Tab-separated table of C-alpha atoms in Angstrom:
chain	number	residue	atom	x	y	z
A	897	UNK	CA	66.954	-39.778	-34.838
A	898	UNK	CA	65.036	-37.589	-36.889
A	899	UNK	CA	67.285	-38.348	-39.740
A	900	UNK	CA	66.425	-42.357	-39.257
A	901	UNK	CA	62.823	-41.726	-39.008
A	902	UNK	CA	62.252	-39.821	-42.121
A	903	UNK	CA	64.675	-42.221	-44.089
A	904	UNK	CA	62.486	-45.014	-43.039
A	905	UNK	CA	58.974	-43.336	-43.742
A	906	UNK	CA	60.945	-42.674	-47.526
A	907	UNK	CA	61.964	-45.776	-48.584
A	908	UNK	CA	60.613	-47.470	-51.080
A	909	UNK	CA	60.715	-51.253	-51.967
A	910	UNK	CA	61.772	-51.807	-55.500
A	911	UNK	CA	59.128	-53.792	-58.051
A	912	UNK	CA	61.283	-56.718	-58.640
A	913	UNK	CA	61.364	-57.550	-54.601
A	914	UNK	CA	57.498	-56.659	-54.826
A	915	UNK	CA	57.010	-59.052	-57.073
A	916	UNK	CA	59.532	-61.648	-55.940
A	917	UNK	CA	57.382	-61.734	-52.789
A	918	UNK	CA	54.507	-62.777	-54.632
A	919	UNK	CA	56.530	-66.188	-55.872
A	920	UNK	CA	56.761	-69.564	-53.951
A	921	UNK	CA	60.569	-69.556	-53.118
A	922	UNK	CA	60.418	-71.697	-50.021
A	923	UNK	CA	61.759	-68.975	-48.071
A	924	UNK	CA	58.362	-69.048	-45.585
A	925	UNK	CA	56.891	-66.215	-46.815
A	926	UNK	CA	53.509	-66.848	-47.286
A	927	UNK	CA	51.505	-66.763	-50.935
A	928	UNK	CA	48.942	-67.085	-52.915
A	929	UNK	CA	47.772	-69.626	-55.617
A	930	UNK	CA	46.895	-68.465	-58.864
A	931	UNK	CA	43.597	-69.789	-59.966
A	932	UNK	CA	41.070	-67.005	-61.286
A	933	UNK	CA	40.693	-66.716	-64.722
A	934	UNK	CA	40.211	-63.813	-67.098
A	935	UNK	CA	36.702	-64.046	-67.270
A	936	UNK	CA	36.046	-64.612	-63.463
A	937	UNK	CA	38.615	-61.140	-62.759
A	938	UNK	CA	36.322	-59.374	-65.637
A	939	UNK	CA	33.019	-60.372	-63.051
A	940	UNK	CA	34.671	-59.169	-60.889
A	941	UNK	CA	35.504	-55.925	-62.283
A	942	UNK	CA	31.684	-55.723	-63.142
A	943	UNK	CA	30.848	-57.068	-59.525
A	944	UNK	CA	32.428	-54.698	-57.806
A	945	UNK	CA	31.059	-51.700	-60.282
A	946	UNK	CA	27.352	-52.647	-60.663
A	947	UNK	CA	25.523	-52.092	-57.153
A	948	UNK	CA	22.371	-50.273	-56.419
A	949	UNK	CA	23.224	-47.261	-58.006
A	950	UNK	CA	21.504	-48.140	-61.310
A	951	UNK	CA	18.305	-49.187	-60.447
A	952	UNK	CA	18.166	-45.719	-58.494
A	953	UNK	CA	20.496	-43.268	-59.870
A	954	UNK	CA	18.151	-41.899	-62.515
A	955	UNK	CA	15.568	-40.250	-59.931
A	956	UNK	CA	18.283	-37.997	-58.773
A	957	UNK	CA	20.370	-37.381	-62.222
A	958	UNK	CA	17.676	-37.359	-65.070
A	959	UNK	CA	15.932	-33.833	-62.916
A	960	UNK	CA	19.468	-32.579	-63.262
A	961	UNK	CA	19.996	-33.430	-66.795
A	962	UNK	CA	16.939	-34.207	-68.578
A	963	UNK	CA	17.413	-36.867	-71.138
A	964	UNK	CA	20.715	-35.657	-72.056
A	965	UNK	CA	22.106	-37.645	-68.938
A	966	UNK	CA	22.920	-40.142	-71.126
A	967	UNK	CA	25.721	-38.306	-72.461
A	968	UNK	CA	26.533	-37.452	-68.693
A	969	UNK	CA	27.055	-41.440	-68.555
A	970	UNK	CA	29.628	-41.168	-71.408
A	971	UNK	CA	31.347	-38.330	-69.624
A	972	UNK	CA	31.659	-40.315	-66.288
A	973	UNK	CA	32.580	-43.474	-68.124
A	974	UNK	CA	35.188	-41.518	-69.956
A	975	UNK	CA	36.780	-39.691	-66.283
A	976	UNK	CA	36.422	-43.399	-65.177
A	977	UNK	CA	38.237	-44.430	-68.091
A	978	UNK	CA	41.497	-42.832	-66.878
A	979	UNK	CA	41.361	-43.681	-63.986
A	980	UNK	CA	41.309	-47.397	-65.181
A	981	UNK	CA	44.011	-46.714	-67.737
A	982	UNK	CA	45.980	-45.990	-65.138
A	983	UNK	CA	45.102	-48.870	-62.451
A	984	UNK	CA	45.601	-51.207	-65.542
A	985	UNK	CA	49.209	-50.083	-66.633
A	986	UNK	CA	50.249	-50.438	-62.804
A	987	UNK	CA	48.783	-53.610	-62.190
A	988	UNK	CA	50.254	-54.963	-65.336
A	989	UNK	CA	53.531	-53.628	-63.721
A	990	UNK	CA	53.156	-54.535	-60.500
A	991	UNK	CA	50.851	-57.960	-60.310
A	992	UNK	CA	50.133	-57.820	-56.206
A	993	UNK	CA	47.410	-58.138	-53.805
A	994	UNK	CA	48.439	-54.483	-52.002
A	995	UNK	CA	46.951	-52.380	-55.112
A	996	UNK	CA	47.504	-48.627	-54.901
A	997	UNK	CA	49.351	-49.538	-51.439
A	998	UNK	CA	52.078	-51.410	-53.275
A	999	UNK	CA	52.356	-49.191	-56.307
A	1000	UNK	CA	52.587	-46.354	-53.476
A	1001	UNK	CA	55.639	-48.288	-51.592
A	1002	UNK	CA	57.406	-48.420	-54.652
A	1003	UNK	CA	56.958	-45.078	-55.978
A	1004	UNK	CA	56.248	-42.418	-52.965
A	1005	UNK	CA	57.831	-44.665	-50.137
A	1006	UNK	CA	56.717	-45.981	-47.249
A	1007	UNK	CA	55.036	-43.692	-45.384
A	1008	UNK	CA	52.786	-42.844	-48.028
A	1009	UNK	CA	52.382	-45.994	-48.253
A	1010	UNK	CA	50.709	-46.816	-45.133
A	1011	UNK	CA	49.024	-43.870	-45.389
A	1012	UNK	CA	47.346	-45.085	-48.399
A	1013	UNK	CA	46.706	-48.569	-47.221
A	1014	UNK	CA	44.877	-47.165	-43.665
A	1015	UNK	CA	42.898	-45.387	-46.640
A	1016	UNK	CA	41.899	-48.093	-48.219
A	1017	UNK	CA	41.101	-50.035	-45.449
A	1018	UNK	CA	39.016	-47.541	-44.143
A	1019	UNK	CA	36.867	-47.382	-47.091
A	1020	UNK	CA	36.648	-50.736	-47.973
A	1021	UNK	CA	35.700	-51.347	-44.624
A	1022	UNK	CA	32.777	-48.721	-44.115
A	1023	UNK	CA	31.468	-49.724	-47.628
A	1024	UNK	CA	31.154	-52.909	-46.972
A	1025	UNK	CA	29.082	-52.357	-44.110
A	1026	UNK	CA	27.049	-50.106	-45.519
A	1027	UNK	CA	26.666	-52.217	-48.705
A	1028	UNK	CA	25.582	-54.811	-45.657
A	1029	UNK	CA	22.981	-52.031	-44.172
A	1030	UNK	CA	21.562	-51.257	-47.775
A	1031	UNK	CA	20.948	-55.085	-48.573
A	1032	UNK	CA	19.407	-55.839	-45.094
A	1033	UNK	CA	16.723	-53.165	-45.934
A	1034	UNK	CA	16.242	-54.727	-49.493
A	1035	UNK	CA	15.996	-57.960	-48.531
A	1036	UNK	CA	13.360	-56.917	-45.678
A	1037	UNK	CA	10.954	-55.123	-48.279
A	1038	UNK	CA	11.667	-57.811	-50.767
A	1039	UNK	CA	10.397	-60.563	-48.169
A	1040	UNK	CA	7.363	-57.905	-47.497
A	1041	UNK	CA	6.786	-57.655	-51.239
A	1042	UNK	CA	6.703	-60.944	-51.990
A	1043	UNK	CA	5.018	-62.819	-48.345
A	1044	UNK	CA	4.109	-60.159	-46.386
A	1045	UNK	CA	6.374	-60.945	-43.802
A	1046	UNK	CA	6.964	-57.828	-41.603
A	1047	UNK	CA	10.652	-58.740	-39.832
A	1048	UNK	CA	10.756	-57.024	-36.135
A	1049	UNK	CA	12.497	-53.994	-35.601
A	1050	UNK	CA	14.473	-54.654	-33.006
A	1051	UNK	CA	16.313	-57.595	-35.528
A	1052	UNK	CA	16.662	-54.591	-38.320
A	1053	UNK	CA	17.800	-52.149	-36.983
A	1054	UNK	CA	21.216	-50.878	-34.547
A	1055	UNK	CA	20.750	-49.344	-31.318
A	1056	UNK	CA	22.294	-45.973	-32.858
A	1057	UNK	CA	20.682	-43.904	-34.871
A	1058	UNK	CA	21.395	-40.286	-36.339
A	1059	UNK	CA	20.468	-37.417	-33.964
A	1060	UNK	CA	19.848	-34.655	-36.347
A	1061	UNK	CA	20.630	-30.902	-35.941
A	1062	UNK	CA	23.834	-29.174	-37.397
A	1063	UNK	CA	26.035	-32.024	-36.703
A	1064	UNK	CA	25.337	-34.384	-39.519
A	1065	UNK	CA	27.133	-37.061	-37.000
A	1066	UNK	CA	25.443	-36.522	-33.808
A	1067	UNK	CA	24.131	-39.917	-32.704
A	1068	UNK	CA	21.482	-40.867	-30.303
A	1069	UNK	CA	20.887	-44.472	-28.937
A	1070	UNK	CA	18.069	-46.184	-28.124
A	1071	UNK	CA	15.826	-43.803	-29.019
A	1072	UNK	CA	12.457	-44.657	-31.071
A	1073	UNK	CA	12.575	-46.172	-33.618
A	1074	UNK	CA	15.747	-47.818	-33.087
A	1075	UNK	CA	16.685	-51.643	-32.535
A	1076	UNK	CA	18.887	-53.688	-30.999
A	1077	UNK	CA	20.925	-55.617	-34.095
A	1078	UNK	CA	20.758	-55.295	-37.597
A	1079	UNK	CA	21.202	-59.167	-38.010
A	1080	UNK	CA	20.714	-59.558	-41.981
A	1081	UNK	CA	23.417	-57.306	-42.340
A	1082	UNK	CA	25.669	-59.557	-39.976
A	1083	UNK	CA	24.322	-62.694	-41.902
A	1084	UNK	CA	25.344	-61.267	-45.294
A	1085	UNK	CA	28.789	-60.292	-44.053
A	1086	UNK	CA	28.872	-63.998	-42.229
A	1087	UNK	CA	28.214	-65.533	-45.773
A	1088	UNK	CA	30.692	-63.953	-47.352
A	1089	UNK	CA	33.197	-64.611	-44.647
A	1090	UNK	CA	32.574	-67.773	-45.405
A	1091	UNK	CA	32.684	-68.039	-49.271
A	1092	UNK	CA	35.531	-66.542	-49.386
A	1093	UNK	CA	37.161	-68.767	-46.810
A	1094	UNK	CA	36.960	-71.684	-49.702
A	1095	UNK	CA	39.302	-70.033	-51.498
A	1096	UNK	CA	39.442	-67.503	-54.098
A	1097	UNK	CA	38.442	-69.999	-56.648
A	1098	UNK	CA	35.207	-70.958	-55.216
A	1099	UNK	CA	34.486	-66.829	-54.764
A	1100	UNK	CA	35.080	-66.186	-57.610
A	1101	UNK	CA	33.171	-68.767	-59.433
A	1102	UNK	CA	29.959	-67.804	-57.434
A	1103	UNK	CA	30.643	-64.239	-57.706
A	1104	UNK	CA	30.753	-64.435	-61.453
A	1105	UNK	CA	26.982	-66.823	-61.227
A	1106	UNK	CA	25.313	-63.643	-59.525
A	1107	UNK	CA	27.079	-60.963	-61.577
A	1108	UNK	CA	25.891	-63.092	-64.805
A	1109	UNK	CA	22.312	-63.208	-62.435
A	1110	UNK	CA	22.547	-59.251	-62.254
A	1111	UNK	CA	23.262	-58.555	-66.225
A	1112	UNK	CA	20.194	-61.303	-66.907
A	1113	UNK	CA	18.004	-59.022	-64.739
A	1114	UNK	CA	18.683	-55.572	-66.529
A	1115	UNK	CA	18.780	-57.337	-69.714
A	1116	UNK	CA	15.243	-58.616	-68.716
A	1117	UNK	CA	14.373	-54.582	-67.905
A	1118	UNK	CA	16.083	-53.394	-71.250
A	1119	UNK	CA	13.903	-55.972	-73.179
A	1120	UNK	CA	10.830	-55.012	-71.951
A	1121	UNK	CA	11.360	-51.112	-71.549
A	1122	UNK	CA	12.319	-51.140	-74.919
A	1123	UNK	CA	9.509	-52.745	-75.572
A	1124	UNK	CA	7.515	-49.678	-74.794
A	1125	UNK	CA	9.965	-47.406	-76.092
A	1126	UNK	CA	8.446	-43.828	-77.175
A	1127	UNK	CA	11.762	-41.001	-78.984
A	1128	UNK	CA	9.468	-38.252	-77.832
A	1129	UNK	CA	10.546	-38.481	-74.235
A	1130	UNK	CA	14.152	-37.756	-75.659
A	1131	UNK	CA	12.236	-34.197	-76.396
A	1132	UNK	CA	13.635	-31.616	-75.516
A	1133	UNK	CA	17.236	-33.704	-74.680
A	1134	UNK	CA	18.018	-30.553	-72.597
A	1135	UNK	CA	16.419	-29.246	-69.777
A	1136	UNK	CA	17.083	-25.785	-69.020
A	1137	UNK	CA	20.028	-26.410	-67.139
A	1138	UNK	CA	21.581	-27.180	-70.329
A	1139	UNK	CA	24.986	-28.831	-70.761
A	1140	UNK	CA	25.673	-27.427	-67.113
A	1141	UNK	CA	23.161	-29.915	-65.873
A	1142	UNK	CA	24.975	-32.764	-68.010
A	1143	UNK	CA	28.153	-31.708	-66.179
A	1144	UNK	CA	26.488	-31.754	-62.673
A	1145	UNK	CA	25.039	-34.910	-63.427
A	1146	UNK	CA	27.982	-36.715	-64.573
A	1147	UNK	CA	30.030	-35.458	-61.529
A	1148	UNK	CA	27.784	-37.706	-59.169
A	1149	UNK	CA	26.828	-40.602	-61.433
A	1150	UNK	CA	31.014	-41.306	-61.856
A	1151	UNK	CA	30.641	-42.426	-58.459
A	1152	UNK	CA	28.627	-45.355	-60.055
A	1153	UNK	CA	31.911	-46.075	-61.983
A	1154	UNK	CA	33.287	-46.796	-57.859
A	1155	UNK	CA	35.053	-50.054	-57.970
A	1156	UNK	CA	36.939	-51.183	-60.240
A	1157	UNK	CA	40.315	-50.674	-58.455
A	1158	UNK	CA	38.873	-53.844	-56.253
A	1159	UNK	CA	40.563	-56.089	-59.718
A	1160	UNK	CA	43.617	-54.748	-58.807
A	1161	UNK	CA	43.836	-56.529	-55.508
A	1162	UNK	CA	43.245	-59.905	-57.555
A	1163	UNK	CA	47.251	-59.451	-58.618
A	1164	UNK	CA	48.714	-62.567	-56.917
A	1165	UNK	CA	45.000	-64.733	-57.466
A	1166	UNK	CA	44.560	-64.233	-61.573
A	1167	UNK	CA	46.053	-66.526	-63.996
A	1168	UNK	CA	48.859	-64.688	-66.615
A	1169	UNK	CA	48.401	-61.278	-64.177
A	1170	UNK	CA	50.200	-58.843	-66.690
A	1171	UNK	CA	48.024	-59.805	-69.395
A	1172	UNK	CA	44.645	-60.439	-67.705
A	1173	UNK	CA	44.509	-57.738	-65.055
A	1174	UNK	CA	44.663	-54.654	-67.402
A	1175	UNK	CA	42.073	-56.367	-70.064
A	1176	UNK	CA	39.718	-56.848	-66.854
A	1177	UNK	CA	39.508	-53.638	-66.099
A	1178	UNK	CA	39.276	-52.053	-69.334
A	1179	UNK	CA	36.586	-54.737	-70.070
A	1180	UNK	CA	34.642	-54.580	-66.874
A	1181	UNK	CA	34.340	-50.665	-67.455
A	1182	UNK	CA	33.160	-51.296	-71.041
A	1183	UNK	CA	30.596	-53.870	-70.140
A	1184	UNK	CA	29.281	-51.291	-67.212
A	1185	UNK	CA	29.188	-48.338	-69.625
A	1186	UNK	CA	27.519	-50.258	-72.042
A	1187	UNK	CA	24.378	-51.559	-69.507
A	1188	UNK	CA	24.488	-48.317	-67.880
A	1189	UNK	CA	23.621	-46.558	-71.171
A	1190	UNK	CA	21.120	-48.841	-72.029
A	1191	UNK	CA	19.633	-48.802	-69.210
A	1192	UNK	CA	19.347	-45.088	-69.205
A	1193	UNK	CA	17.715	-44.890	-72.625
A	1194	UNK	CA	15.407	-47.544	-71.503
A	1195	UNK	CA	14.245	-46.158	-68.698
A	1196	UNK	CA	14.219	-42.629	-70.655
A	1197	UNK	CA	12.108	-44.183	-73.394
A	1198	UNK	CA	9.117	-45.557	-71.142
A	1199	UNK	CA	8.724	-42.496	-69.302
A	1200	UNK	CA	9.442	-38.340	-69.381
A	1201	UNK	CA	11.987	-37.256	-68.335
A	1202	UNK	CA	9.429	-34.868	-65.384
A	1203	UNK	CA	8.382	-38.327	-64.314
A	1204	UNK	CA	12.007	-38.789	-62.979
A	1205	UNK	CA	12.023	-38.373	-59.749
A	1206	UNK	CA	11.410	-40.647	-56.169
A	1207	UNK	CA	10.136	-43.529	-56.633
A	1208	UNK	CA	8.740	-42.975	-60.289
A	1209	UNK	CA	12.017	-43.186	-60.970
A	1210	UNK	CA	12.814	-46.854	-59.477
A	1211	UNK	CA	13.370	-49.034	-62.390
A	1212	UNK	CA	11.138	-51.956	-60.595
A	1213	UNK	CA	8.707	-49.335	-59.988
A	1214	UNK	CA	9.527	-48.591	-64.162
A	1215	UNK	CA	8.769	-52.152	-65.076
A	1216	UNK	CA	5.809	-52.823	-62.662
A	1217	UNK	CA	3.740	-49.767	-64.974
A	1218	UNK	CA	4.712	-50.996	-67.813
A	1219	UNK	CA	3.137	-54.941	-67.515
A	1220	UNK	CA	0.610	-53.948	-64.787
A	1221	UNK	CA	2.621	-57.141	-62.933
A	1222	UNK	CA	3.997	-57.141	-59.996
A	1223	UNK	CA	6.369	-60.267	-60.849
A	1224	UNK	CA	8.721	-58.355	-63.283
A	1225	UNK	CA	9.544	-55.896	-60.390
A	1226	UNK	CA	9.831	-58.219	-57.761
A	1227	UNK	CA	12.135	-59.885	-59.718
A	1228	UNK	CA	13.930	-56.876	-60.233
A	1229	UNK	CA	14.316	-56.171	-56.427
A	1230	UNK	CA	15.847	-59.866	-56.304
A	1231	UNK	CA	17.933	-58.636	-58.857
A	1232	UNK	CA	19.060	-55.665	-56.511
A	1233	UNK	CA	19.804	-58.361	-53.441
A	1234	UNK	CA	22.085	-60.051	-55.679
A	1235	UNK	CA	23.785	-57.137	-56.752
A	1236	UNK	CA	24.500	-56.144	-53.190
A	1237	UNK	CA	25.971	-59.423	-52.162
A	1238	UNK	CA	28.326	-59.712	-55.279
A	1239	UNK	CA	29.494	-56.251	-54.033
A	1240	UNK	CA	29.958	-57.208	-50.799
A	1241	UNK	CA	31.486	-60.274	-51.321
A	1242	UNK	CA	34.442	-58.224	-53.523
A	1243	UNK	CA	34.757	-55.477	-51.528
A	1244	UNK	CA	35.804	-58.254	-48.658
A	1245	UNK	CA	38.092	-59.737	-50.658
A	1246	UNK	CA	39.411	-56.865	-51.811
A	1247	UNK	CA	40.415	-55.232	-48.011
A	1248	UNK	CA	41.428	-58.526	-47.141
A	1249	UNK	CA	44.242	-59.299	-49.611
A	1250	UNK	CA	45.009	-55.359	-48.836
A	1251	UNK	CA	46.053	-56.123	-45.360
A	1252	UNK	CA	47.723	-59.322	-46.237
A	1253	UNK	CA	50.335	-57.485	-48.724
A	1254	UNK	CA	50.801	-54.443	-45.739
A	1255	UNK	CA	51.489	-57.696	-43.654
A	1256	UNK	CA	53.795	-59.319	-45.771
A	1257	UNK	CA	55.788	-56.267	-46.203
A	1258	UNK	CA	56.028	-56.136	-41.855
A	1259	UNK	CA	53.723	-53.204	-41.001
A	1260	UNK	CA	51.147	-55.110	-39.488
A	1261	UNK	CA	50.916	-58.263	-37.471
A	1262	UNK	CA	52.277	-61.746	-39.034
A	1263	UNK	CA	49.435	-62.753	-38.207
A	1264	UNK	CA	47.575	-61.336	-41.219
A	1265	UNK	CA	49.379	-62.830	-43.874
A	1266	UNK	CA	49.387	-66.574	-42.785
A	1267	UNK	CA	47.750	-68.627	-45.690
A	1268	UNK	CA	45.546	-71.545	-45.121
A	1269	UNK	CA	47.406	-74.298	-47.381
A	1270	UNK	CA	44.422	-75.961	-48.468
A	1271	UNK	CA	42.119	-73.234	-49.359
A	1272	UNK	CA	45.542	-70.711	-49.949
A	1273	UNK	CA	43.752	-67.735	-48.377
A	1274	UNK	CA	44.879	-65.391	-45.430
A	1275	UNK	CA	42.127	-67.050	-43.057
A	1276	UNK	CA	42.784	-65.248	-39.849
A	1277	UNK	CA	43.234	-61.906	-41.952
A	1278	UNK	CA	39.494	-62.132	-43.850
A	1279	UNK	CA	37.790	-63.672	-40.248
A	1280	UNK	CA	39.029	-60.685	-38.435
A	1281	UNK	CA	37.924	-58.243	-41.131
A	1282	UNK	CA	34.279	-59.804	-41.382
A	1283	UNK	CA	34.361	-59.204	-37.499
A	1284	UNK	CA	34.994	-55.693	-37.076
A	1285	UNK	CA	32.975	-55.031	-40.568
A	1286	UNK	CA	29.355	-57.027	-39.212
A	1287	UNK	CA	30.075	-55.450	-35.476
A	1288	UNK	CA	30.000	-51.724	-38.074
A	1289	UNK	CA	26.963	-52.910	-39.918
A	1290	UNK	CA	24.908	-54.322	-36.973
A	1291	UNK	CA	25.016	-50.970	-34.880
A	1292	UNK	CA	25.343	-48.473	-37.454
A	1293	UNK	CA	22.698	-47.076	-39.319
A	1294	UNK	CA	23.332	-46.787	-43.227
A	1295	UNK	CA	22.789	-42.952	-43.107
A	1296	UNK	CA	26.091	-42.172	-41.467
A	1297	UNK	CA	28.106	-45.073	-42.828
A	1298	UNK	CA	27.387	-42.977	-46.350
A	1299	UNK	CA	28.261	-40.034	-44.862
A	1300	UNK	CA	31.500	-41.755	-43.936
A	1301	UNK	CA	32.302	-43.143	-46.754
């Protein structure tokens, strides 16, 4: 018995049957058509990368660092880096939706395995709704911003909220301040439930129009930063903290770098998979490294680096002193809305086609790998995530779904 169980929890599926799944053989397995391109799995790549963190990340980081957090993007980008190198050898190898859960199955077994795709699950699952939370409260003080429109609490906010003292997960519900639904979270989850129901082709063509939206808008801030640019904020590059606060400062901002295993679920979607999947990553991190540095000696050139901190630090806040406007940083926080729903959008996607290769393999219901022939996407698979993902976001409040994740 014992003997049976163990052997089962260690075997592992060779790559050629991993792959061979992935193949129309007219054996009814179900599959996936191939229809994103190189460029649409790059957007991706940068989709999935470039949230929110940016246009806040510097108010925590540059206090740490000083100026010298630029190099502490390098540093991340570089830690990043091998992490990539590594995502885009296997994928190369192993061209399938499961991602680390199929590279897992073929090297560790298939215990670890599971183990690693219940990961994954898990935190694609509370990111997204948290991604969901942060956008709903965007999107309410971007309507403020620009109408005046107040939106009522109770249509903002879940009934739980976070009940303080030494338990940094003690809830409370119903208390003040609380509401009943946080419905634009559930809308935002609905839409991309939705998209992504059309079929990977149609996702990933409008994922790649707001990720091309997103660069416009910090192109549009690196313009006119720059435009204002002043070298003796880079003075003194160090704070006292020295390269120890370059270290520290790197450490959190590689969590900015957060996403671009998400291509790697693409594997049975992209066109030419060995080729394309390891040149979007590596170009995805390359065209994030290259905006986040940019934007960090932007923002570093407009103000001082003591200036760095709350909501000095906000890069609409950045822009909006700079022109006296208020135009360039609404459009900034639009900017930030769109950001949020590309992630969202790809961080769906991604658990999705997660569960449909643990499916496929028979560790979860059939039922989750059954592919809509018309639209050739695991429909019942992505509803049933969107469900339990808005249900998360609409009662949760965003301070313990970061926590959790």
């Amino acid at each position: 018995m014992a003997s049976s169980i163990l052997e089962q929890i260690t075997r592992k599926k060779p790559v050629d049957r991993l792959v061979a799944d992935t193949s129309d053989t007219g054996d009814g397995h179900a599959h996936l058509g191939r229809s994103i391109t190189l460029f649409q799995l790059i957007m991706f790549g940068v989709g999935a990368t470039i949230g929110t963190g940016i246009f806040f990340v510097l108010s925590e980081q540059v206090p740490v660092a000083g100026p010298a957090v630029v190099i502490s993007f390098v540093i991340a980008a570089i830690a990043a880096g091998l992490s990539a190198l590594c995502y885009a050898e296997m994928s190369s190898m192993i061209p399938v939706s499961g991602s680390s859960y199929s590279y897992a199955y073929a090297t560790l077994g298939e215990g670890i395995a599971f183990f690693v795709a219940a990961c994954l699950v898990l935190e694609y699952g509370i990111s997204a709704a948290a991604v969901a939370v942060g956008w709903a409260e965007y999107v309410e003080k971007l309507l403020f911003n620009i109408t005046g429109i107040v939106l009522p609490g109770w249509m903002t906010k879940g009934p739980i909220t976070l009940a303080g003292g030494d338990n940094p997960f003690a809830m409370a519900f119903f208390e003040e301040g609380s509401g009943l639904i946080n419905l634009p979270a559930v809308i935002l989850v609905t839409l991309c439930c939705v998209l992504l129901l059309r079929g990977a082709k149609e996702s990933a063509r409008a994922n790649a129009i707001m990720v091309m939206v997103k660069l416009a808008v910090l192109t549009l801030f690196i313009v006119i930063a720059g435009s204002a640019f002043n070298s003796a904020n880079f003075t003194p590059f160090f704070n006292e903290s020295g390269f120890n606060g370059v270290q520290a400062a790197a450490a959190s901002i590689f969590f900015t770098f957060v996403g671009l295993d998400a291509v790697s679920t693409a594997g049975e979607e992209v066109v030419n998979p060995r080729r394309n999947l390891p040149l979007a990553i590596i170009s995805a991190l390359v065209i994030v490294t290259g905006f986040y540095v940019l934007v960090a000696l932007a923002a570093l050139g407009v103000q001082p680096a003591g200036a760095f901190e709350g909501q000095e630090a906000g890069l609409a806040t950045i822009l909006q002193n700079i022109t006296g406007s208020a135009w360039p940083a609404n459009l900034l926080a639009a900017g930030a809305v769109i950001s949020i729903f590309s992630v969202t959008l790809i961080v769906l996607y991604g658990q999705s086609r997660i569960l449909f290769a643990v499916s496929r393999d028979g560790l979860l219901p059939s039922i989750f790998h059954r592919v809509d022939p018309r639209s050739m996407t695991p429909v019942a698979c992505t509803i049933i995530v969107a469900v339990f993902v808005s249900l998360i976001a609409a009662f949760v409040p965003s301070g313990l779904l970061w926590d959790l994740t």
